[in-house]
């Protein structure tokens, strides 16, 4: 259970960071 929760947390962090990078990329392109 603990491992599954930690993995989910890491995945969420990666998704959030990915969205931020994409947003910054759009701003730079714009």
Backbone as a ProteinNet text record, in pm:
[ID]
protein_1_A
[PRIMARY]
XXXXXXXXXXXXXXXXXXXXXXXXXXXXXX
[TERTIARY]
84.2	0	87	184.7	270.5	342.1	395.5	468.5	375.5	252.6	157.5	126.5	103.3	71.9	189.2	310	428.9	444.3	419.4	432.2	330.1	208.9	105	148.6	206.3	251.7	358.6	452.9	560.8	501.7	406.1	343.8	272.7	201.3	129.7	229.7	341.3	443.6	498.2	522.3	575.7	474.1	347	242.2	235.1	235.2	227.9	348.5	467.9	590.2	584.1	532.8	521.6	427.5	315.5	218.9	283.4	360.4	426	524.3	602.1	700.6	629	518.3	442.4	386.8	333.5	277.3	386.3	504.6	615.7	656.1	653.7	689.8	592.6	463.1	362.4	383.9	414.9	436.1	555.4	664.3	784.2	753.7	680	645.6	554	459.5	361.6	430.2
-121.5	0	125.6	129.1	248.5	272.2	163.9	178	229.7	175.4	219.8	367.6	411	552.5	641.1	599.3	680	688.4	576.3	576.4	672.2	670.2	761.6	905.6	932.4	1068.4	1112.3	1023.3	1056.6	1083.5	999	1016.8	1151.5	1187.1	1315.5	1429.6	1417.8	1522.9	1536.9	1423.8	1427.7	1492	1458.1	1515.4	1666	1709	1852.6	1924.9	1869.9	1933.5	1938	1832	1827.6	1936.2	1954.1	2058	2195.4	2217.1	2347	2372.4	2269.7	2284.8	2317.8	2247.8	2272.4	2414.4	2457.5	2592.7	2696.1	2676.2	2770.3	2770.7	2653	2642.2	2722.3	2711.5	2785.9	2935.8	2978	3121	3171.1	3094	3135.2	3143.1	3044.1	3043.2	3160.5	3186.5	3293.5	3427.5
0	0	0	89.9	99.9	-32.9	-90.1	-216.9	-325.8	-332.7	-435	-419.2	-294.9	-271.9	-311.9	-276.5	-309.2	-460.3	-529.5	-676.3	-735.6	-681.8	-732.5	-710.6	-595.5	-565	-663.6	-693.7	-787.9	-925.2	-966.4	-1097.8	-1103.9	-997.2	-994.8	-1004.1	-932	-935.6	-1077.1	-1143.5	-1280.7	-1373.4	-1357.4	-1443.3	-1421.9	-1295.1	-1264.8	-1323	-1303.9	-1355.5	-1507.4	-1568.4	-1714.7	-1764.1	-1693.1	-1733	-1721.9	-1615.4	-1595.2	-1708.6	-1744.6	-1852.5	-1982.6	-2009.7	-2132.7	-2131.2	-2017.4	-2006	-2032.9	-1973.4	-1993.4	-2140.5	-2202.9	-2344.4	-2429.3	-2396.9	-2473	-2456	-2334.4	-2307.5	-2388	-2388.8	-2463.1	-2612.5	-2664.1	-2807.1	-2838.3	-2746.2	-2769.2	-2766.5
[MASK]
++++++++++++++++++++++++++++++

